[in-house]
CSV table of C-alpha atoms and ligand atoms in Angstrom, one decimal:
chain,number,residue,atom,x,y,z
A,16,UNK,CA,73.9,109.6,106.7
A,17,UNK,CA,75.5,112.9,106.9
A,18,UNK,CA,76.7,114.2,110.0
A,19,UNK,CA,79.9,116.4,110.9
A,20,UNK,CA,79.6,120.0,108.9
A,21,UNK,CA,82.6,119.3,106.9
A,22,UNK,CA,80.9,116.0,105.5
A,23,UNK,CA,78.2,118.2,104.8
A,24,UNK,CA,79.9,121.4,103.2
A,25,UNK,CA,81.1,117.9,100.7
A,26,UNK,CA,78.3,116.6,100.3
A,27,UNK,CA,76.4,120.0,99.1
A,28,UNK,CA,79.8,121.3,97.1
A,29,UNK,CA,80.3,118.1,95.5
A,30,UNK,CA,78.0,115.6,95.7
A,31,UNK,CA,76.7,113.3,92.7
A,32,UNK,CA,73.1,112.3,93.0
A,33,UNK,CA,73.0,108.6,93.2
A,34,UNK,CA,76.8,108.3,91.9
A,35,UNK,CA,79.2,110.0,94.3
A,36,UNK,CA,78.3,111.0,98.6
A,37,UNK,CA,79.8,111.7,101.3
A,38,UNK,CA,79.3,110.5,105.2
A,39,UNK,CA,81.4,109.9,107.9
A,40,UNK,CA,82.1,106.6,108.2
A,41,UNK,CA,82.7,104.3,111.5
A,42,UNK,CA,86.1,104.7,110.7
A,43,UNK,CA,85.9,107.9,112.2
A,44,UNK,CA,86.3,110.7,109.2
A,45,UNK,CA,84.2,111.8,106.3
A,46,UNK,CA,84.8,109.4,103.0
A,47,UNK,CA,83.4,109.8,99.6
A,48,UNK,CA,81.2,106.5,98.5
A,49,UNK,CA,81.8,106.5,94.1
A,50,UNK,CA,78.9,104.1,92.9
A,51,UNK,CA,78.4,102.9,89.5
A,52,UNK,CA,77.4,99.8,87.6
A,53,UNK,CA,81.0,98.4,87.6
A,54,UNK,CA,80.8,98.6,91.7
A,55,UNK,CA,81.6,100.4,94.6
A,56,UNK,CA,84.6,102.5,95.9
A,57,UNK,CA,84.8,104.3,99.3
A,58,UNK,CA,87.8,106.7,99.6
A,59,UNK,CA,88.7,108.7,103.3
A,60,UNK,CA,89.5,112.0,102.8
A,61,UNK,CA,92.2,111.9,105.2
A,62,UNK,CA,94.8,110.9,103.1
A,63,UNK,CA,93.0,110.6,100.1
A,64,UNK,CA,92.8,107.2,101.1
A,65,UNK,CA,91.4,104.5,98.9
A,66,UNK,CA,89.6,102.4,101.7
A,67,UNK,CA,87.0,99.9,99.9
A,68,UNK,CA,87.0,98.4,96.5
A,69,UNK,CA,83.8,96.0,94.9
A,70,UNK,CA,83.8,95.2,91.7
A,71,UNK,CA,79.8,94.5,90.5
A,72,UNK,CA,81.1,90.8,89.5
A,73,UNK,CA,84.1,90.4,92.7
A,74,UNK,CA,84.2,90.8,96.4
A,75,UNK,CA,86.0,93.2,98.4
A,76,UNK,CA,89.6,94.1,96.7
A,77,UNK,CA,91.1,95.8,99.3
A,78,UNK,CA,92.3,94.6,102.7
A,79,UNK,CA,92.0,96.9,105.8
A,80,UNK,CA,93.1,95.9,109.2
A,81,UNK,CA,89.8,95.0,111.7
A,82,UNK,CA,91.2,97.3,114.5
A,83,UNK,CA,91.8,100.2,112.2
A,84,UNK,CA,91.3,103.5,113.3
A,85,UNK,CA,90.9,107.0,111.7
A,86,UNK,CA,92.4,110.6,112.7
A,87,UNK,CA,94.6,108.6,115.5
A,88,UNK,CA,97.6,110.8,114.0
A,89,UNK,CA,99.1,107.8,111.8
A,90,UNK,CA,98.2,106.1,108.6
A,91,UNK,CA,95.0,103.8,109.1
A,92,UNK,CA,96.5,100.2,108.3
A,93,UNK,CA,95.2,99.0,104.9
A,94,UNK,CA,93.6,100.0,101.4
A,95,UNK,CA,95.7,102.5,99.4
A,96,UNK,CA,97.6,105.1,101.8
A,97,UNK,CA,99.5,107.5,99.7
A,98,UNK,CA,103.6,107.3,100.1
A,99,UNK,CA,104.7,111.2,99.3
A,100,UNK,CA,106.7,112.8,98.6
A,101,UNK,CA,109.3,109.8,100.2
A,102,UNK,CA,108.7,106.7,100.5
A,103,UNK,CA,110.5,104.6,103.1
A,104,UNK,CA,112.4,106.2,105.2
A,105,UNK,CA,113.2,110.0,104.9
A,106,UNK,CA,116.6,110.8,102.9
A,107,UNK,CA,118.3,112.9,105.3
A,108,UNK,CA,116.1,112.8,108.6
A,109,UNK,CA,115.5,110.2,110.8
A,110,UNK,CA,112.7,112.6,112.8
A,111,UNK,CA,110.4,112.4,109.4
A,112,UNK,CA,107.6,110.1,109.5
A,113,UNK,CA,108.1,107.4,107.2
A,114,UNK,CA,106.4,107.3,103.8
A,115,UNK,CA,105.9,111.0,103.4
A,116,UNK,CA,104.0,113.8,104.9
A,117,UNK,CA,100.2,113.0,103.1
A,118,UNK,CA,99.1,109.6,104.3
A,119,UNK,CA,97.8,110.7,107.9
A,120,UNK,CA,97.2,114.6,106.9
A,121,UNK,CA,93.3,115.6,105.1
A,122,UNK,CA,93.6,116.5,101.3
A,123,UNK,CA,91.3,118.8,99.6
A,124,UNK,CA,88.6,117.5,97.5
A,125,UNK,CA,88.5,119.6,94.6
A,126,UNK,CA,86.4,118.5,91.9
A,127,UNK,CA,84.3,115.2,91.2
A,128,UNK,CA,82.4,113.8,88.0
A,129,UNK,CA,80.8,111.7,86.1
A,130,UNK,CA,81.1,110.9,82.6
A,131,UNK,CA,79.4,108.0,81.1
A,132,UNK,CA,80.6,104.7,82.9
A,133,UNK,CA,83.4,106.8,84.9
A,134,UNK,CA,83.1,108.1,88.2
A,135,UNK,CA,85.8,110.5,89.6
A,136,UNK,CA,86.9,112.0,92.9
A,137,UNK,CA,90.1,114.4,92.5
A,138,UNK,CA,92.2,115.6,95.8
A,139,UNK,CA,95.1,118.1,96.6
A,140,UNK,CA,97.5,118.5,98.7
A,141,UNK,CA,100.2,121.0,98.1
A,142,UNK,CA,103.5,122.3,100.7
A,143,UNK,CA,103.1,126.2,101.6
A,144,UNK,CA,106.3,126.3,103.1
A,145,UNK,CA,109.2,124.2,103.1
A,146,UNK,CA,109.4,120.8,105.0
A,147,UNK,CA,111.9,118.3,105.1
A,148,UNK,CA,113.9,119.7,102.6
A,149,UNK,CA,110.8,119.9,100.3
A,150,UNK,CA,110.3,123.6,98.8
A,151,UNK,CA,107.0,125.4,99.3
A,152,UNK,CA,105.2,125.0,95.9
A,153,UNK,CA,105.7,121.2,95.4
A,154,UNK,CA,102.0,119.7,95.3
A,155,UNK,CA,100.4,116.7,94.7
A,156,UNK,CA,96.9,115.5,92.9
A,157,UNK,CA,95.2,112.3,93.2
A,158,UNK,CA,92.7,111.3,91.1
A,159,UNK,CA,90.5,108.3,92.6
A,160,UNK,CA,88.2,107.1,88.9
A,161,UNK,CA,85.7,103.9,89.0
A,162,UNK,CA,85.1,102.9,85.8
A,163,UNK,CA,85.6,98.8,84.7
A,164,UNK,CA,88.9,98.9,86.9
A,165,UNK,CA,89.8,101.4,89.6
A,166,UNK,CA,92.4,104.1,88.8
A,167,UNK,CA,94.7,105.8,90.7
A,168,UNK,CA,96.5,109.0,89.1
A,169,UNK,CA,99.1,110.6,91.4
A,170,UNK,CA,100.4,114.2,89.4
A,171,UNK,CA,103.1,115.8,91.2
A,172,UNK,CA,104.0,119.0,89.8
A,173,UNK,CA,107.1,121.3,91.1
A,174,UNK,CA,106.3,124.6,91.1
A,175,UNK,CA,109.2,125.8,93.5
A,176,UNK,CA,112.7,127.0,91.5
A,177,UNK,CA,114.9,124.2,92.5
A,178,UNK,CA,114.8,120.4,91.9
A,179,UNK,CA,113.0,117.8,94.0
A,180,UNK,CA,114.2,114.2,94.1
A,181,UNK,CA,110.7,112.5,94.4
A,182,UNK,CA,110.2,109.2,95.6
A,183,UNK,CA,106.6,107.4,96.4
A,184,UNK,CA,104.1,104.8,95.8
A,185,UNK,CA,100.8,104.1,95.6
A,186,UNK,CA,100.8,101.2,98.7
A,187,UNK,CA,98.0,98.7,98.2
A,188,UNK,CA,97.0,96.3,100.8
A,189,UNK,CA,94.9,93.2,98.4
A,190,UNK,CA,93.1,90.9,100.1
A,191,UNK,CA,94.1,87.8,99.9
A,192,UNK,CA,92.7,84.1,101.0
A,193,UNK,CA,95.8,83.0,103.1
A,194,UNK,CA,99.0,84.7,102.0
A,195,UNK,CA,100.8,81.3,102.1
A,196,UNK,CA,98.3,80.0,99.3
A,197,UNK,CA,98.9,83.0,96.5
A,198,UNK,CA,102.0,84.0,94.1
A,199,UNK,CA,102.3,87.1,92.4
A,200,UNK,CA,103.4,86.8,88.7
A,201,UNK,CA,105.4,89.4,86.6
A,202,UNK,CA,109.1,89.9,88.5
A,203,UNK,CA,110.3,86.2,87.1
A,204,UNK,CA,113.7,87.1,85.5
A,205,UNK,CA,113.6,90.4,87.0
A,206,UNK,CA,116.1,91.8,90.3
A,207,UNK,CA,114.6,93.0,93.0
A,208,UNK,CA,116.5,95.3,96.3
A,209,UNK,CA,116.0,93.3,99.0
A,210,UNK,CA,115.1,95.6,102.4
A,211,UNK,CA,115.4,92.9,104.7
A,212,UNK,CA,119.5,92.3,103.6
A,213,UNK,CA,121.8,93.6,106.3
A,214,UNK,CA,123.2,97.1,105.2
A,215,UNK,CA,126.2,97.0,103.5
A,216,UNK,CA,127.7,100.0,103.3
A,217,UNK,CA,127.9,100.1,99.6
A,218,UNK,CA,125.4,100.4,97.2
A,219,UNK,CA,123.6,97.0,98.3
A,220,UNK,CA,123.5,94.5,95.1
A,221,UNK,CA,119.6,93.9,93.3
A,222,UNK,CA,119.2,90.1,93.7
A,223,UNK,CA,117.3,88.0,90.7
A,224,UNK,CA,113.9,86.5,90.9
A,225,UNK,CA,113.7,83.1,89.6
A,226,UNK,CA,109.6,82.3,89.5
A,227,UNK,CA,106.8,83.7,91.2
A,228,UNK,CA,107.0,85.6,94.1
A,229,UNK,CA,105.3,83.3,97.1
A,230,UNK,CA,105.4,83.9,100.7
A,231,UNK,CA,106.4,81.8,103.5
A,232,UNK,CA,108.3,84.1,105.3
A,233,UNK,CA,108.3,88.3,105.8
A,234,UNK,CA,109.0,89.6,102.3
A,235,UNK,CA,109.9,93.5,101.6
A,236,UNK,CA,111.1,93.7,98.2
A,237,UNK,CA,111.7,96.6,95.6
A,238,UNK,CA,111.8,95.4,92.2
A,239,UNK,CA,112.9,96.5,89.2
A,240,UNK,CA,109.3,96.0,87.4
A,241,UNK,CA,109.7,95.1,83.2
A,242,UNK,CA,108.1,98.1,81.2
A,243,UNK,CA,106.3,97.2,78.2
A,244,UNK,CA,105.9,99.0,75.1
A,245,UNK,CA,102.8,100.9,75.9
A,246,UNK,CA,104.8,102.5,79.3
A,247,UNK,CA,103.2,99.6,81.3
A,248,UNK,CA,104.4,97.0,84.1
A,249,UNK,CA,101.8,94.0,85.6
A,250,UNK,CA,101.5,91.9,88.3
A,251,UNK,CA,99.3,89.4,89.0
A,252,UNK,CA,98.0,88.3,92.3
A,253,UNK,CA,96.8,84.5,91.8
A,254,UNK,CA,94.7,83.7,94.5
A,255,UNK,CA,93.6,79.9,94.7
A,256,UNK,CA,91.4,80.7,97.9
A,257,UNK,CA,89.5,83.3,96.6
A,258,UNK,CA,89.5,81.5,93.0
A,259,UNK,CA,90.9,85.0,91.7
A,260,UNK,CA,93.3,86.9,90.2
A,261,UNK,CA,93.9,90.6,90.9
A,262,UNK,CA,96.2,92.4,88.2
A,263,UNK,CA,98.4,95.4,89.0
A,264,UNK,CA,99.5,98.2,86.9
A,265,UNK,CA,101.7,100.8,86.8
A,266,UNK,CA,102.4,103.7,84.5
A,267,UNK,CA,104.9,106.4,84.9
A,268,UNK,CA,106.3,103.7,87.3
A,269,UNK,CA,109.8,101.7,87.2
A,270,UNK,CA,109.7,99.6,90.8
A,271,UNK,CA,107.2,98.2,92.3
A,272,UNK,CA,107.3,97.0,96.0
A,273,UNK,CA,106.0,93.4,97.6
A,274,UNK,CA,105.5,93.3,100.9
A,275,UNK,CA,104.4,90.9,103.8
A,276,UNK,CA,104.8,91.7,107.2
A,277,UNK,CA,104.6,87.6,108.3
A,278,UNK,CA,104.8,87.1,112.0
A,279,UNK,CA,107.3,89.0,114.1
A,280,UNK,CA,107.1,92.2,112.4
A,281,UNK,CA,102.9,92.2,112.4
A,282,UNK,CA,103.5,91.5,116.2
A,283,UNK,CA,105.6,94.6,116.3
A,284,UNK,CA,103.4,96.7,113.9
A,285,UNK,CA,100.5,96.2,116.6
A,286,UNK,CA,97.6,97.2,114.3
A,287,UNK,CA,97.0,94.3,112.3
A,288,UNK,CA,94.6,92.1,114.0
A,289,UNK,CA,94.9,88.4,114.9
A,290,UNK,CA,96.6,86.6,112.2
A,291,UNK,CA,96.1,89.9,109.6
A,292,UNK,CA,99.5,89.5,108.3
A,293,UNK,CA,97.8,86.3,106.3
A,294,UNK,CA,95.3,88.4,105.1
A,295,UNK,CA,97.0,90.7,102.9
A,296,UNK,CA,99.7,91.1,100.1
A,297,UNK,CA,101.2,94.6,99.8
A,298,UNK,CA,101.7,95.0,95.4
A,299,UNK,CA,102.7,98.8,95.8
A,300,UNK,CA,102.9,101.0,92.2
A,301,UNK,CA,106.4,102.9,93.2
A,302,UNK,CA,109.0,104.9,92.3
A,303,UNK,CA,111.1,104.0,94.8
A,304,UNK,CA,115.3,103.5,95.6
A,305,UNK,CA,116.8,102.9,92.1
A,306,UNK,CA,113.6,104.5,90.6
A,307,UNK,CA,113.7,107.8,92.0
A,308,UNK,CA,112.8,110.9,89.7
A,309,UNK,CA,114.1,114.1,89.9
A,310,UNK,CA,111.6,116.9,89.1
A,311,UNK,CA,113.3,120.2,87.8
A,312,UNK,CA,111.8,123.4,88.5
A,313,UNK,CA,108.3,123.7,86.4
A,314,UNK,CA,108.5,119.6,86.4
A,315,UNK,CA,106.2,117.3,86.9
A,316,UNK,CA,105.4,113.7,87.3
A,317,UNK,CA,102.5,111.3,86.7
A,318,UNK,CA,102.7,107.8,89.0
A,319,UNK,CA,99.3,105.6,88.2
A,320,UNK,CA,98.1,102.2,88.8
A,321,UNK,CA,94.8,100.5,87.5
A,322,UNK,CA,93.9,97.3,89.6
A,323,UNK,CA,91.7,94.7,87.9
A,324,UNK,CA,90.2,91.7,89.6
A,325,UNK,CA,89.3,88.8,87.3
A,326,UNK,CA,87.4,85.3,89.0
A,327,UNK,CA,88.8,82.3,88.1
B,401,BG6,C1,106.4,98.9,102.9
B,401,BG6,C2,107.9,98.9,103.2
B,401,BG6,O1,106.2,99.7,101.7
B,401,BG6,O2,105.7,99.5,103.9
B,401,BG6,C3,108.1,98.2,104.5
B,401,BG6,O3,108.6,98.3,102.1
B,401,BG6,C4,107.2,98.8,105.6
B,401,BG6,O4,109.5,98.2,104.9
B,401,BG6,C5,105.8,98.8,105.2
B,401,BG6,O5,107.4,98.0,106.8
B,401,BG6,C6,104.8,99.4,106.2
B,401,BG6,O6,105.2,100.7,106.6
B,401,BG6,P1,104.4,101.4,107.7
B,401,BG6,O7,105.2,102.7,107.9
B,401,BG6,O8,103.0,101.7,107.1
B,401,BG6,O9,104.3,100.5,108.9
């Protein structure tokens, strides 16, 4: 169903027939629905959000908190919200909103297609004036593409004439069976920043990962991810409950960040739902802490990460 004006002014602008629509969605904000034979994906536009992800042969990828709410000012809890251009904390001021300026804020929609087995949705977001020590003519693109994975392509380019230290990630919520069931595969041997460790004062030291990452207790972890020789990093989400396995992969990407609330921060977070913290593992495609890039004037920057679900 179509129904605000805006979801309509979409809709006839750029609309797909029986590939790519949008309608407002109970959430409470217009969403574009990409459909082809390898499944569905629903994206919000507020924040170019990644919201829902179904493979044809898999259930739902993506975890989204029961109580979530659109246009409430913050970031809805779940999917793929958008960390740009900080992630974490703000550098220099503790009055910015953590993970960026984009997650809660509408992007434009400015082009979609469909080519073959592909199906594409591209967004925009760009600063007109400066913010947070971010120049006017810094900009971000996000290109949302179902094909026999789902894509994400996050282009920042620097149009401004001074330098931009750039940090950000694309922060996926994957549903999981019972957290305390799975392990995520791919940090063994690496070191991770630990971001529960009391502040040091120094540069605090990476700790080392022996085996798989599991999870019986909160876990907020940025690690060092291993890069093969095609540019690439993986991990893998083994999920006995779900008899699954959900890879993760990053390119233009050196850190990747684990996360799991557990029980005394969900309580504080509020927006999770009963027990929601076991519902989810955060595998977030970063550059983040240790992996920060610095754009030069006329730079730019690609951050993407491909999620696969395989049974079994
Ligand atoms: C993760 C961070 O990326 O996001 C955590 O590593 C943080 O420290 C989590 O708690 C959720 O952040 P927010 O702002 O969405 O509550």
């Amino acid at each position: 169903m179509i129904g605000s004006t805006t979801t309509r002014a979409l809709q006839d602008e750029f609309g797909i027939s029986g590939t790519l629509a949008f309608r407002d969605h109970a959430f409470g904000g217009p969403v574009a629905e990409l459909t082809s034979v390898h499944g569905t994906v629903m994206v919000a536009v507020q924040g170019a959000q990644v919201l829902s992800y179904v493979p044809s042969d898999n259930g739902e990828v993506l975890w989204v908190s029961p109580v979530a709410r659109l246009g409430t000012g913050k970031a809805l809890r779940g999917g793929i919200p958008v960390c740009w251009p900080w992630f974490g904390p703000h550098p220099g001021d503790t009055s910015q909103p953590a993970h960026g300026l984009v997650r809660a804020s509408p992007w434009r929609v400015v082009e979609t297609a469909a080519h073959e087995d592909l199906v594409r949705v591209r967004f925009a977001w760009a600063l007109q004036e400066p913010v947070a020590g971010c120049p006017a003519g810094l900009s971000a693109q996000l290109d949302v593409t179902l094909g026999a994975d789902l894509q994400l392509d996050l282009m920042t380019v620097n149009a401004s004439s001074e330098a931009v230290e750039l940090t950000q990630a694309l922060h996926t919520y994957l549903r999981v069976g019972d957290v305390g069931g799975i392990s995520v595969n791919g940090f063994e041997g690496q070191s991770y920043l630990d971001q529960l460790a009391p502040p040091t004062g120094t540069h605090p030291a990476l700790e080392p990962q022996a085996g798989p990452t599991v999870f019986d207790r909160e876990v907020d972890r940025i690690y060092a991810t291993r890069i093969d020789a095609a540019g690439r990093s993986v991990a893998t989400l083994i999920d006995p409950a779900l008899a699954r396995r959900i890879a993760v992969s990053g390119e233009g990407s050196g850190s990747t960040v684990v996360w799991n609330p557990w029980i005394a921060k969900a309580a504080r977070l509020g927006d999770l739902g009963p027990d929601g913290y076991r519902q989810f593992v955060c595998i977030e495609t970063a550059n983040a802490a240790f992996d920060a890039r610095t754009l030069p004037a006329g730079g730019s920057h690609r951050l993407t990460a491909i999620i696969h679900a395989v049974n079994g």
